[in-house]
Coordinates of C-alpha atoms and ligand atoms in Angstrom, one line a residue:
M4 CA 15.4 20.3 0.8
C5 CA 16.5 23.9 0.7
G6 CA 19.2 25.2 -1.6
I7 CA 22.3 26.9 -0.4
V8 CA 24.8 29.1 -2.3
G9 CA 28.0 30.8 -1.2
Y10 CA 30.7 32.8 -2.9
I11 CA 34.1 34.1 -1.8
G12 CA 36.4 35.8 -4.3
P13 CA 37.1 39.0 -6.2
R14 CA 33.8 39.3 -8.0
E15 CA 30.6 40.9 -6.7
A16 CA 28.9 38.0 -4.9
Y17 CA 25.3 39.3 -5.3
P18 CA 24.5 38.3 -8.9
I19 CA 26.3 35.0 -8.5
V20 CA 24.4 34.1 -5.3
V21 CA 21.0 35.2 -6.6
K22 CA 21.4 33.5 -9.9
G23 CA 22.5 30.4 -8.1
L24 CA 19.5 30.5 -5.8
E25 CA 17.2 30.7 -8.8
R26 CA 18.8 27.6 -10.2
L27 CA 18.4 25.8 -6.9
E28 CA 14.8 26.9 -6.4
Y29 CA 13.7 23.4 -7.3
R30 CA 14.9 22.4 -3.8
G31 CA 12.5 24.7 -2.0
Y32 CA 10.9 28.1 -2.6
D33 CA 8.9 29.3 0.4
S34 CA 11.4 31.9 1.5
A35 CA 14.8 33.1 0.6
G36 CA 17.6 35.2 2.0
I37 CA 21.1 36.5 1.4
V38 CA 24.0 38.0 3.4
L39 CA 26.8 40.0 1.8
Y40 CA 30.0 41.2 3.3
D41 CA 31.7 44.2 1.7
G42 CA 34.9 44.3 3.6
K43 CA 33.5 46.4 6.4
N44 CA 29.8 45.4 7.0
A45 CA 27.6 42.4 6.6
Q46 CA 24.2 43.1 5.3
L47 CA 21.3 40.7 5.5
C48 CA 18.1 40.6 3.4
K49 CA 15.5 37.9 3.8
T50 CA 11.9 37.4 2.8
K51 CA 9.0 35.0 2.6
G52 CA 8.4 34.1 -1.0
K53 CA 10.5 33.2 -4.0
V54 CA 14.0 34.3 -5.0
A55 CA 12.4 36.9 -7.3
D56 CA 10.8 38.5 -4.1
L57 CA 14.2 38.4 -2.4
K58 CA 15.8 40.1 -5.5
A59 CA 13.2 42.8 -5.5
K60 CA 13.7 43.4 -1.8
A61 CA 17.5 43.4 -1.8
E62 CA 17.7 45.7 -4.8
N63 CA 15.1 48.0 -3.2
E64 CA 17.1 48.1 0.0
N65 CA 20.4 48.4 -1.9
I66 CA 21.8 45.2 -0.4
T67 CA 23.9 44.2 -3.4
K68 CA 27.5 44.9 -2.6
G69 CA 30.2 42.6 -1.3
N70 CA 32.7 40.0 -2.4
I71 CA 31.6 37.4 0.1
G72 CA 28.0 36.2 0.0
L73 CA 25.8 33.4 1.3
G74 CA 22.3 32.7 0.1
H75 CA 19.5 30.3 0.9
T76 CA 16.2 29.2 -0.6
R77 CA 14.0 27.4 1.9
W78 CA 11.5 24.5 2.2
A79 CA 10.3 24.9 5.7
T80 CA 10.8 22.2 8.3
H81 CA 11.0 24.0 11.6
G82 CA 8.9 27.2 11.7
V83 CA 6.5 28.5 9.2
P84 CA 7.8 30.2 6.1
N85 CA 8.2 33.9 7.0
D86 CA 10.9 36.6 7.0
V87 CA 12.2 35.7 10.4
N88 CA 12.6 32.0 9.9
A89 CA 14.2 32.5 6.5
H90 CA 18.0 31.9 6.3
P91 CA 20.7 33.2 6.8
H92 CA 20.7 33.3 10.6
Y93 CA 23.0 35.4 12.8
S94 CA 24.4 34.3 16.1
N95 CA 23.6 36.4 19.2
S96 CA 26.7 38.6 18.8
G97 CA 26.0 39.1 15.1
D98 CA 29.5 37.9 14.3
L99 CA 28.6 34.5 12.8
V100 CA 26.1 33.9 10.1
I101 CA 24.9 30.5 8.7
I102 CA 23.0 28.9 5.9
H103 CA 21.7 25.4 6.4
N104 CA 20.0 22.6 4.4
G105 CA 18.8 19.8 6.6
I106 CA 17.4 19.2 10.1
I107 CA 19.1 19.3 13.5
E108 CA 17.0 16.7 15.3
N109 CA 18.3 17.5 18.9
Y110 CA 18.0 21.2 18.5
G111 CA 15.4 21.4 21.3
S112 CA 17.8 20.2 24.0
I113 CA 20.7 22.3 22.7
K114 CA 18.4 25.4 22.6
T115 CA 17.4 24.9 26.2
A116 CA 21.0 24.5 27.3
L117 CA 22.0 27.7 25.4
E118 CA 19.0 29.6 26.8
K119 CA 20.2 28.7 30.3
R120 CA 23.5 30.4 29.3
G121 CA 21.7 33.6 28.3
Y122 CA 21.3 33.0 24.5
T123 CA 18.1 34.3 22.9
F124 CA 16.4 33.3 19.7
Q125 CA 14.5 35.3 17.1
S126 CA 13.3 32.4 14.9
D127 CA 11.7 29.0 15.4
T128 CA 14.4 27.3 13.4
D129 CA 16.9 24.6 14.3
T130 CA 19.5 26.5 12.3
E131 CA 19.6 29.5 14.6
V132 CA 20.3 27.1 17.4
L133 CA 23.2 25.6 15.5
V134 CA 24.9 28.9 14.7
N135 CA 24.6 29.9 18.4
L136 CA 26.1 26.6 19.5
I137 CA 29.0 27.3 17.2
E138 CA 29.4 30.7 18.7
Y139 CA 29.2 29.4 22.2
I140 CA 31.9 26.8 21.6
K141 CA 34.1 29.3 19.8
N142 CA 34.0 31.7 22.7
K143 CA 34.2 29.1 25.5
E144 CA 37.0 27.1 24.0
E145 CA 38.7 30.1 22.5
V146 CA 39.1 28.3 19.1
K147 CA 38.9 29.4 15.5
L148 CA 35.7 29.1 13.5
G149 CA 36.7 25.8 11.8
K150 CA 37.4 24.1 15.1
A151 CA 34.2 25.5 16.7
V152 CA 32.2 24.1 13.8
Q153 CA 33.8 20.7 14.1
I154 CA 33.1 20.5 17.9
A155 CA 29.5 21.7 17.4
L156 CA 28.8 19.2 14.6
N157 CA 30.0 16.4 16.8
Q158 CA 27.2 17.3 19.2
V159 CA 24.3 17.5 16.8
I160 CA 22.1 14.7 15.5
G161 CA 20.5 15.1 12.1
A162 CA 21.4 16.2 8.6
Y163 CA 23.1 19.2 7.3
A164 CA 24.9 21.0 4.5
I165 CA 26.0 24.3 6.1
A166 CA 28.2 27.3 5.3
V167 CA 29.3 29.6 8.1
F168 CA 31.0 33.0 7.9
D169 CA 32.6 35.0 10.7
R170 CA 32.7 38.8 10.1
T171 CA 35.5 39.1 12.6
K172 CA 37.7 37.0 10.4
P173 CA 36.3 37.7 7.0
D174 CA 38.7 35.7 4.8
E175 CA 37.1 32.3 5.1
I176 CA 33.9 30.3 4.8
V177 CA 33.5 27.0 6.7
A178 CA 31.3 24.4 5.1
A179 CA 30.3 21.0 6.2
K180 CA 28.1 18.1 5.1
L181 CA 26.1 15.1 6.5
G182 CA 23.2 13.7 4.6
S183 CA 22.5 16.8 2.5
P184 CA 24.6 17.5 -0.6
L185 CA 27.3 20.1 -0.9
A186 CA 29.6 21.0 -3.8
I187 CA 32.5 23.4 -3.8
G188 CA 33.4 25.0 -7.1
I189 CA 37.1 25.8 -7.5
G190 CA 37.8 28.8 -9.6
E191 CA 40.9 30.9 -10.0
D192 CA 41.3 32.7 -6.6
E193 CA 37.6 32.2 -6.0
F194 CA 35.4 29.5 -4.5
F195 CA 31.7 28.7 -4.8
I196 CA 29.6 26.6 -2.4
A197 CA 26.3 25.1 -3.5
S198 CA 23.8 22.3 -3.0
D199 CA 24.7 21.2 -6.6
A200 CA 27.1 22.4 -9.2
S201 CA 24.5 24.4 -11.3
P202 CA 25.1 27.8 -9.5
F203 CA 28.7 27.9 -10.6
I204 CA 28.8 26.1 -13.9
E205 CA 29.6 29.1 -16.0
F206 CA 32.6 30.0 -13.8
T207 CA 34.4 26.7 -13.3
N208 CA 34.3 23.0 -14.3
N209 CA 36.1 21.9 -11.2
A210 CA 34.3 20.8 -8.1
I211 CA 34.8 19.0 -4.9
Y212 CA 31.8 17.1 -3.6
L213 CA 32.1 16.8 0.2
E214 CA 31.5 13.4 1.6
D215 CA 29.3 12.8 4.7
E216 CA 31.0 14.0 7.9
Q217 CA 33.5 16.2 6.1
M218 CA 34.0 19.9 6.5
A219 CA 35.9 22.4 4.3
I220 CA 37.8 25.5 5.3
I221 CA 37.7 27.8 2.3
K222 CA 40.2 30.6 2.4
L223 CA 39.8 33.7 0.3
G224 CA 42.3 33.7 -2.6
R225 CA 44.1 30.6 -1.2
D226 CA 42.8 27.1 -1.0
V227 CA 40.2 24.6 0.3
K228 CA 41.2 22.3 3.2
I229 CA 39.1 19.3 3.9
R230 CA 38.9 17.6 7.3
E231 CA 36.9 14.7 8.8
I232 CA 34.4 16.0 11.3
K233 CA 34.6 13.1 13.7
N234 CA 38.3 12.9 14.2
D235 CA 39.6 16.2 12.7
K236 CA 41.9 14.4 10.3
P237 CA 42.9 16.1 7.0
V238 CA 41.5 14.6 3.8
A239 CA 43.1 15.1 0.3
P240 CA 40.4 16.7 -1.8
F241 CA 39.3 15.0 -5.0
V242 CA 38.5 17.5 -7.7
H243 CA 35.8 16.3 -10.2
E244 CA 35.6 17.6 -13.7
L245 CA 32.0 18.6 -14.3
Q246 CA 30.0 17.4 -17.3
L247 CA 27.2 19.9 -16.9
N248 CA 26.7 22.8 -19.4
L249 CA 24.6 25.9 -19.1
E250 CA 22.1 24.9 -21.8
Q251 CA 21.1 21.9 -19.8
I252 CA 20.0 24.0 -16.9
E253 CA 18.2 26.7 -18.8
K254 CA 14.7 26.7 -20.3
N255 CA 15.9 27.2 -23.9
G256 CA 12.7 28.9 -25.1
Y257 CA 10.3 26.6 -23.3
D258 CA 7.8 28.2 -21.0
H259 CA 8.6 25.8 -18.2
F260 CA 11.3 23.3 -17.3
M261 CA 8.7 20.6 -17.1
L262 CA 7.7 21.1 -20.7
K263 CA 11.3 21.2 -21.8
E264 CA 12.0 18.0 -19.9
I265 CA 8.9 16.3 -21.4
H266 CA 10.2 17.2 -24.9
E267 CA 13.8 16.1 -24.0
Q268 CA 12.6 12.5 -23.5
P269 CA 13.5 11.1 -27.0
E270 CA 17.1 12.3 -26.5
A271 CA 17.2 11.4 -22.8
I272 CA 16.1 7.8 -23.6
K273 CA 18.7 7.6 -26.3
D274 CA 21.3 8.9 -23.8
T275 CA 20.3 6.2 -21.4
Y276 CA 20.8 3.3 -23.8
R277 CA 23.7 4.8 -25.7
G278 CA 26.7 2.4 -25.6
R279 CA 24.7 -0.1 -23.6
L280 CA 22.2 -1.3 -26.2
R281 CA 24.3 -3.0 -28.9
I282 CA 22.0 -4.4 -31.5
N283 CA 24.7 -5.5 -34.0
E284 CA 26.6 -7.5 -31.4
G285 CA 23.3 -8.8 -30.0
I286 CA 24.2 -7.7 -26.4
I287 CA 23.6 -5.2 -23.7
K288 CA 26.7 -3.8 -22.1
M289 CA 26.4 -2.7 -18.5
A290 CA 29.5 -2.9 -16.3
G291 CA 27.6 -2.6 -13.0
I292 CA 25.6 -5.7 -13.9
E293 CA 28.4 -7.7 -15.6
D294 CA 30.8 -7.2 -12.6
N295 CA 28.2 -8.6 -10.2
L296 CA 26.3 -11.0 -12.5
E297 CA 26.6 -14.1 -10.4
K298 CA 25.5 -12.4 -7.2
I299 CA 22.5 -10.8 -8.9
L300 CA 21.4 -13.9 -10.7
K301 CA 21.6 -16.0 -7.5
A302 CA 19.2 -13.6 -5.7
K303 CA 16.3 -15.2 -4.1
R304 CA 14.4 -11.9 -4.3
I305 CA 14.8 -8.4 -5.6
I306 CA 13.6 -5.7 -3.4
I307 CA 13.1 -2.3 -5.0
V308 CA 13.1 0.7 -2.7
A309 CA 12.2 4.2 -3.9
C310 CA 9.8 7.2 -3.3
G311 CA 7.4 9.2 -5.5
T312 CA 7.7 8.8 -9.2
S313 CA 10.8 6.6 -8.8
W314 CA 8.6 4.2 -6.8
H315 CA 6.3 4.1 -9.8
A316 CA 9.2 3.2 -12.0
G317 CA 10.0 0.5 -9.5
L318 CA 6.5 -0.9 -10.0
V319 CA 6.9 -1.0 -13.8
A320 CA 10.2 -2.8 -13.1
E321 CA 8.4 -5.4 -11.0
Y322 CA 6.4 -6.4 -14.1
I323 CA 9.5 -6.4 -16.3
F324 CA 11.7 -8.4 -13.9
E325 CA 9.2 -11.0 -13.0
D326 CA 8.2 -11.3 -16.7
L327 CA 11.7 -11.6 -18.1
V328 CA 14.0 -12.8 -15.4
R329 CA 11.6 -14.8 -13.2
I330 CA 13.0 -13.5 -9.9
P331 CA 10.4 -12.5 -7.3
V332 CA 10.3 -8.8 -6.9
E333 CA 8.9 -6.6 -4.0
V334 CA 8.5 -2.9 -4.4
E335 CA 8.7 -0.9 -1.2
Y336 CA 8.2 2.7 -0.3
A337 CA 11.6 3.5 1.2
S338 CA 9.9 5.4 4.1
E339 CA 7.9 2.3 5.1
F340 CA 10.7 -0.2 4.5
R341 CA 13.2 1.5 6.7
Y342 CA 11.0 1.6 9.7
R343 CA 9.1 -1.7 9.6
N344 CA 11.8 -4.2 10.6
P345 CA 11.8 -5.8 7.2
V346 CA 13.1 -9.3 6.6
I347 CA 16.3 -8.8 4.5
T348 CA 19.0 -11.4 3.9
S349 CA 22.3 -11.6 2.2
E350 CA 20.5 -13.5 -0.6
D351 CA 18.5 -10.4 -1.5
V352 CA 19.4 -7.8 -4.1
V353 CA 18.1 -4.3 -3.3
I354 CA 17.6 -1.9 -6.2
A355 CA 17.3 1.7 -5.1
I356 CA 15.8 4.0 -7.6
S357 CA 16.3 7.8 -7.2
Q358 CA 16.5 10.7 -9.7
S359 CA 18.4 12.9 -7.3
G360 CA 20.2 10.2 -5.4
E361 CA 19.7 12.2 -2.3
T362 CA 16.2 11.2 -1.0
A363 CA 16.6 10.7 2.7
D364 CA 14.3 7.7 3.1
T365 CA 15.8 5.8 0.1
L366 CA 19.3 6.5 1.4
A367 CA 18.3 5.2 4.9
A368 CA 16.6 2.1 3.3
I369 CA 19.8 1.1 1.5
K370 CA 21.9 1.6 4.5
L371 CA 19.6 -0.7 6.4
A372 CA 19.7 -3.3 3.5
K373 CA 23.5 -3.2 3.6
Q374 CA 23.6 -3.8 7.4
H375 CA 21.7 -7.0 6.7
G376 CA 24.1 -8.1 4.1
A377 CA 22.0 -7.4 1.0
F378 CA 23.7 -6.4 -2.3
V379 CA 22.6 -2.9 -3.2
F380 CA 22.3 -1.7 -6.8
G381 CA 21.6 2.0 -7.3
V382 CA 19.7 3.5 -10.3
C383 CA 20.3 7.3 -10.1
N384 CA 20.3 10.2 -12.4
V385 CA 22.6 12.5 -10.5
V386 CA 26.2 11.4 -10.9
G387 CA 28.2 11.1 -7.7
S388 CA 25.0 11.5 -5.6
S389 CA 24.8 10.0 -2.1
I390 CA 22.7 7.0 -3.2
A391 CA 25.1 6.3 -6.1
R392 CA 28.0 6.4 -3.7
E393 CA 26.4 4.3 -1.0
S394 CA 25.4 1.5 -3.4
H395 CA 27.7 -1.5 -4.1
A396 CA 27.1 -1.0 -7.9
G397 CA 24.7 0.8 -10.1
A398 CA 23.7 2.3 -13.4
Y399 CA 23.1 5.9 -14.1
T400 CA 20.1 7.0 -16.2
H401 CA 22.0 9.8 -17.9
A402 CA 18.8 11.9 -18.3
G403 CA 20.6 15.2 -17.8
P404 CA 19.5 17.6 -15.1
E405 CA 15.8 17.4 -14.2
I406 CA 14.7 20.8 -12.7
G407 CA 10.9 20.7 -12.9
V408 CA 9.6 19.5 -9.6
A409 CA 7.2 17.1 -11.3
S410 CA 9.4 14.3 -12.6
T411 CA 9.1 13.4 -16.3
K412 CA 12.2 12.3 -18.1
A413 CA 13.6 10.8 -14.9
F414 CA 10.7 8.3 -15.0
T415 CA 11.0 7.2 -18.6
T416 CA 14.8 6.9 -18.4
Q417 CA 14.5 4.9 -15.1
I418 CA 12.2 2.5 -16.9
T419 CA 14.6 2.4 -19.8
V420 CA 17.6 1.5 -17.7
L421 CA 15.6 -1.0 -15.6
T422 CA 14.4 -2.7 -18.8
L423 CA 18.0 -3.0 -20.0
I424 CA 19.0 -4.6 -16.7
A425 CA 16.1 -7.1 -16.9
L426 CA 17.0 -7.9 -20.5
K427 CA 20.6 -8.4 -19.7
L428 CA 19.8 -10.7 -16.8
A429 CA 17.2 -12.6 -18.8
Q430 CA 19.8 -13.2 -21.5
S431 CA 22.5 -14.2 -19.1
K432 CA 20.1 -16.6 -17.4
G433 CA 18.9 -18.1 -20.7
M434 CA 15.4 -17.0 -20.0
I435 CA 14.8 -15.2 -23.3
S436 CA 15.1 -16.6 -26.9
K437 CA 17.6 -14.9 -29.2
T438 CA 14.7 -13.8 -31.4
D439 CA 12.7 -12.2 -28.6
F440 CA 15.9 -10.6 -27.2
H441 CA 16.6 -9.1 -30.6
K442 CA 13.0 -8.0 -31.0
Y443 CA 13.2 -6.2 -27.7
L444 CA 16.4 -4.4 -28.5
A445 CA 15.1 -3.3 -31.9
E446 CA 11.9 -2.0 -30.3
M447 CA 13.9 -0.2 -27.6
E448 CA 15.9 1.5 -30.2
A449 CA 12.7 2.6 -31.9
I450 CA 11.2 4.1 -28.8
P451 CA 12.7 7.6 -29.0
A452 CA 11.1 8.1 -32.4
K453 CA 7.8 6.8 -31.1
V454 CA 8.0 9.1 -28.1
E455 CA 8.6 11.9 -30.6
E456 CA 5.5 10.9 -32.4
S457 CA 3.5 10.8 -29.2
L458 CA 4.6 14.4 -28.5
K459 CA 3.2 15.6 -31.8
V460 CA -0.5 15.3 -30.7
D461 CA 0.1 18.0 -28.1
D462 CA -2.5 20.3 -29.6
H463 CA -5.2 17.6 -29.3
I464 CA -4.2 17.0 -25.7
K465 CA -4.3 20.7 -25.0
Y466 CA -7.9 20.8 -26.3
I467 CA -8.9 17.9 -24.1
S468 CA -7.2 19.7 -21.2
S469 CA -9.4 22.7 -21.8
V470 CA -12.5 20.6 -21.6
Y471 CA -11.7 19.0 -18.2
K472 CA -9.5 21.6 -16.6
D473 CA -12.2 22.5 -14.0
S474 CA -13.0 19.0 -12.9
P475 CA -12.5 18.6 -9.2
N476 CA -11.6 14.9 -9.5
F477 CA -9.9 12.5 -12.0
L478 CA -9.6 8.8 -12.1
Y479 CA -6.7 7.0 -13.9
L480 CA -7.0 3.3 -14.8
G481 CA -4.6 0.9 -16.2
R482 CA -3.7 -2.8 -16.1
G483 CA -0.5 -4.8 -16.0
Y484 CA 2.5 -2.7 -17.1
N485 CA 0.2 0.3 -17.4
F486 CA -1.2 0.2 -13.9
P487 CA 1.9 2.0 -12.5
V488 CA 1.5 4.5 -15.4
A489 CA -2.0 5.2 -14.2
L490 CA -0.6 5.9 -10.7
E491 CA 2.0 8.2 -12.2
G492 CA -0.5 10.0 -14.4
A493 CA -2.7 10.7 -11.3
L494 CA 0.4 11.8 -9.3
K495 CA 1.4 14.3 -12.0
L496 CA -2.0 15.8 -12.1
K497 CA -2.3 16.3 -8.3
E498 CA 1.2 17.6 -8.0
I499 CA 1.0 20.4 -10.4
S500 CA -2.7 21.3 -10.8
Y501 CA -4.0 20.4 -7.3
I502 CA -6.8 18.4 -8.7
H503 CA -7.6 15.3 -6.7
A504 CA -6.7 12.3 -8.8
E505 CA -6.4 8.6 -8.1
G506 CA -4.8 5.9 -10.0
Y507 CA -6.2 2.4 -9.9
P508 CA -5.8 -1.0 -11.5
A509 CA -8.7 -1.0 -13.9
A510 CA -10.3 -4.2 -12.6
E511 CA -10.2 -2.9 -9.0
M512 CA -12.4 -0.1 -9.9
K513 CA -15.5 -2.1 -9.2
H514 CA -14.3 -2.6 -5.6
G515 CA -14.7 1.1 -4.7
P516 CA -13.9 3.9 -7.1
I517 CA -16.9 3.0 -9.4
A518 CA -19.1 4.5 -6.7
L519 CA -17.5 7.9 -7.6
I520 CA -18.4 7.7 -11.3
D521 CA -21.0 10.1 -12.6
E522 CA -21.3 12.4 -15.6
Q523 CA -18.8 14.8 -13.9
M524 CA -16.0 12.4 -13.5
P525 CA -13.3 12.2 -16.2
V526 CA -11.7 8.8 -16.3
V527 CA -8.3 8.4 -18.1
V528 CA -8.1 4.8 -19.2
I529 CA -4.9 3.3 -20.6
A530 CA -6.2 0.8 -23.2
T531 CA -3.4 0.0 -25.6
K532 CA -3.7 -3.1 -27.8
K533 CA -1.0 -5.0 -26.1
G534 CA -1.9 -5.6 -22.5
H535 CA -5.3 -7.0 -21.4
Y536 CA -7.1 -5.0 -24.1
E537 CA -10.4 -6.8 -24.0
K538 CA -10.5 -6.7 -20.2
V539 CA -9.9 -2.9 -20.2
V540 CA -12.6 -2.5 -22.9
S541 CA -15.0 -4.1 -20.5
N542 CA -14.0 -1.7 -17.8
I543 CA -14.6 1.2 -20.2
Q544 CA -18.1 -0.1 -20.8
E545 CA -18.7 -0.2 -17.0
I546 CA -17.7 3.4 -16.8
K547 CA -19.8 4.4 -19.8
S548 CA -22.9 2.8 -18.5
R549 CA -22.5 5.0 -15.4
K550 CA -22.1 8.1 -17.6
G551 CA -18.4 8.7 -16.7
K552 CA -16.3 10.7 -19.2
I553 CA -13.7 8.6 -20.9
I554 CA -10.3 9.8 -22.1
G555 CA -8.7 6.7 -23.7
I556 CA -5.0 6.3 -24.3
V557 CA -5.0 3.9 -27.2
T558 CA -2.8 2.3 -29.8
K559 CA -2.7 4.2 -33.1
G560 CA -5.5 3.1 -35.4
D561 CA -7.7 1.8 -32.6
T562 CA -11.4 2.0 -33.4
E563 CA -13.2 0.0 -30.6
V564 CA -12.2 2.3 -27.7
K565 CA -12.6 5.3 -30.0
S566 CA -16.3 4.4 -30.5
M567 CA -16.9 4.4 -26.8
A568 CA -14.7 7.1 -25.4
D569 CA -15.3 10.9 -25.3
Y570 CA -11.8 11.5 -26.5
V571 CA -8.9 9.3 -27.4
I572 CA -5.2 10.0 -27.5
E573 CA -3.1 7.7 -29.8
V574 CA 0.3 6.4 -29.1
P575 CA 2.3 4.2 -31.5
E576 CA 2.3 0.4 -31.2
T577 CA 5.2 -1.3 -29.3
I578 CA 5.7 -4.5 -27.4
E579 CA 3.8 -4.7 -24.1
G580 CA 6.8 -4.3 -21.8
L581 CA 7.7 -1.0 -23.4
T582 CA 4.2 0.6 -23.6
P583 CA 4.8 2.6 -20.3
L584 CA 7.4 4.6 -22.2
L585 CA 4.8 5.8 -24.6
T586 CA 1.5 5.9 -22.6
T587 CA 3.2 8.1 -20.0
I588 CA 3.8 10.9 -22.5
P589 CA 0.2 12.0 -23.0
L590 CA -0.5 11.9 -19.3
Q591 CA 2.5 14.2 -18.6
L592 CA 1.2 16.6 -21.3
L593 CA -2.4 16.4 -20.0
S594 CA -1.3 17.4 -16.4
Y595 CA 1.0 20.1 -17.8
H596 CA -1.7 21.8 -19.9
I597 CA -4.3 21.5 -17.2
A598 CA -2.0 23.1 -14.6
V599 CA -1.0 25.9 -17.0
M600 CA -4.7 26.6 -17.8
R601 CA -5.5 26.7 -14.1
G602 CA -2.8 29.3 -13.6
C603 CA -0.6 27.0 -11.4
N604 CA 3.1 27.3 -11.0
V605 CA 4.1 24.2 -12.9
D606 CA 7.8 24.1 -12.1
Q607 CA 7.3 25.1 -8.4
P608 CA 4.1 23.6 -7.2
R609 CA 3.1 24.5 -3.7
N610 CA 4.5 22.6 -0.7
L611 CA 6.7 20.4 -2.8
A612 CA 10.4 20.2 -3.5
K613 CA 12.4 18.3 -6.0
S614 CA 14.9 16.8 -3.6
V615 CA 13.5 15.5 -0.4
T616 CA 16.5 15.3 2.0
V617 CA 14.4 15.1 5.1
E618 CA 12.5 12.1 6.2
Ligands
G6P703 C1 10.1 14.3 -4.6 C2 10.0 14.8 -6.0 C3 9.4 13.7 -6.9 C4 10.3 12.4 -6.8 C5 10.5 12.0 -5.3 C6 11.6 11.0 -5.2 O1 8.8 14.1 -4.1 O2 9.1 15.9 -6.1 O3 9.4 14.1 -8.2 O4 9.8 11.4 -7.5 O5 10.9 13.1 -4.5 O6 12.8 11.6 -5.6 P1 14.1 10.8 -6.1 O7 15.1 11.9 -6.4 O8 14.5 9.9 -5.1 O9 13.7 10.1 -7.4

């Protein structure tokens, strides 16, 4: 969590750093800060609140000048969000200043040792401890900043992406990474540092992504030197050419990123299957699967590890894989899997699903799986992310940047790519007839237009939202492929509108949640024609007879559920395995409109962050 931005070059750093922080706010937004060096003085401004609050404060205090700048947007781990705990943090002498994304786990013992040597601390943060450790080493060993950072980082346990500046030697910034992402933009005589490339995309297409346990010494007007932190060896930098463009990271007329990303789904799904789904040739082309086909098909078991919405996509994949490929699948919360001594063997294939590719628990889960000899296949959206790099093979979702904290297009594109994988494996294993395979491919190709159609009933969904926006609780029910969709619908609502919502398998309702049903309780029931329709209809009757309010997600033209429900939202017909790609859409819109009507901050819901790089 947390976003960091740095600039060193001939331009004014303030607008670059502040704009960059705005783009990184998805990573945390409880406090923010900036430090600027104008050739003589370093000026610091920090505040509780969002980047907009920082901007107002900095401009009011006239802290806007300087060609070197570091900025930070925070998601609190150590110490409450307030002005003092906000980054950047100075060292005791005031010479060094740091920004940090991550956690220093052994900061307590380091702090005690430094206190014994006379160091004092203003904040409750682990970061202030780190900058003082660097200062202590720099003075004691009489070494340059880069060397002091290297020695210090070899003493800390935890995760970090840091940038450090020394006002007594103001021609360089030292950056380092372990566990948290860090990109360095390479411009002409200027350099940018950021948690991802979005802050510098309009200035350069060239970026170096630091690997874990690497540090960079970035010299004003000169170059970037990369070294390994453990053994201080130099590393030749690899410069990536970025594919991002500005349009992808701006709202383009939409009120919120979430709404934009919901509407991007038809294109995003197409981008996911483009080049892979080849109807005319009757094949699916996926290099990551083809190169490892034998190993994957021989798997005794597939274990899916993920968190949050990606975990829900994993649950959908369980249905698809077991249905089509007949390999047993287990879906695990990465955070539980990594700590419960799981049984993993070299005959297991582990699929890690992650939009960001940086989720700490998912990353740790795949490292554990690798230690036990399992083959790890990553499904990520962010190209070059840690999980993508740590996996043996993988497939990108190609959804484009997802900025809204509530995941939308990442979910549907994950399902798309996982379906393609399942189909490819089923075909290779001879588990699916030519006709069914072709039918699936044709239906997959038709999905973007059907998503588009599902988006057209937005006004109707808006109306339903206005009816139920003040309900304190919601229940979401679904069966089969649509049970995970019910979980995802409930998650979306609680994330952004703070309404308590639960997702349940429809038939399980009678083992508990039915006790909650009364005339106040809206129940969203996914009741599409394909997928246990009659059974779900019976569940709807059970709700009806207890006076619950029913919002049915139904197949276009349905009359039976319509006659029982208070409201229905139609989605086009498709084959059962692909229904989640359509039934998800109205649930995303429902949560979006309810949150907007309740005055919630849709793109930056309280307490959450997009990229969870702490465990
Ligand atoms: C956070 C985000 C969720 C996301 C989850 C997993 O909680 O707010 O939207 O589903 O992390 O993230 P990942 O990047 O691994 O998919």
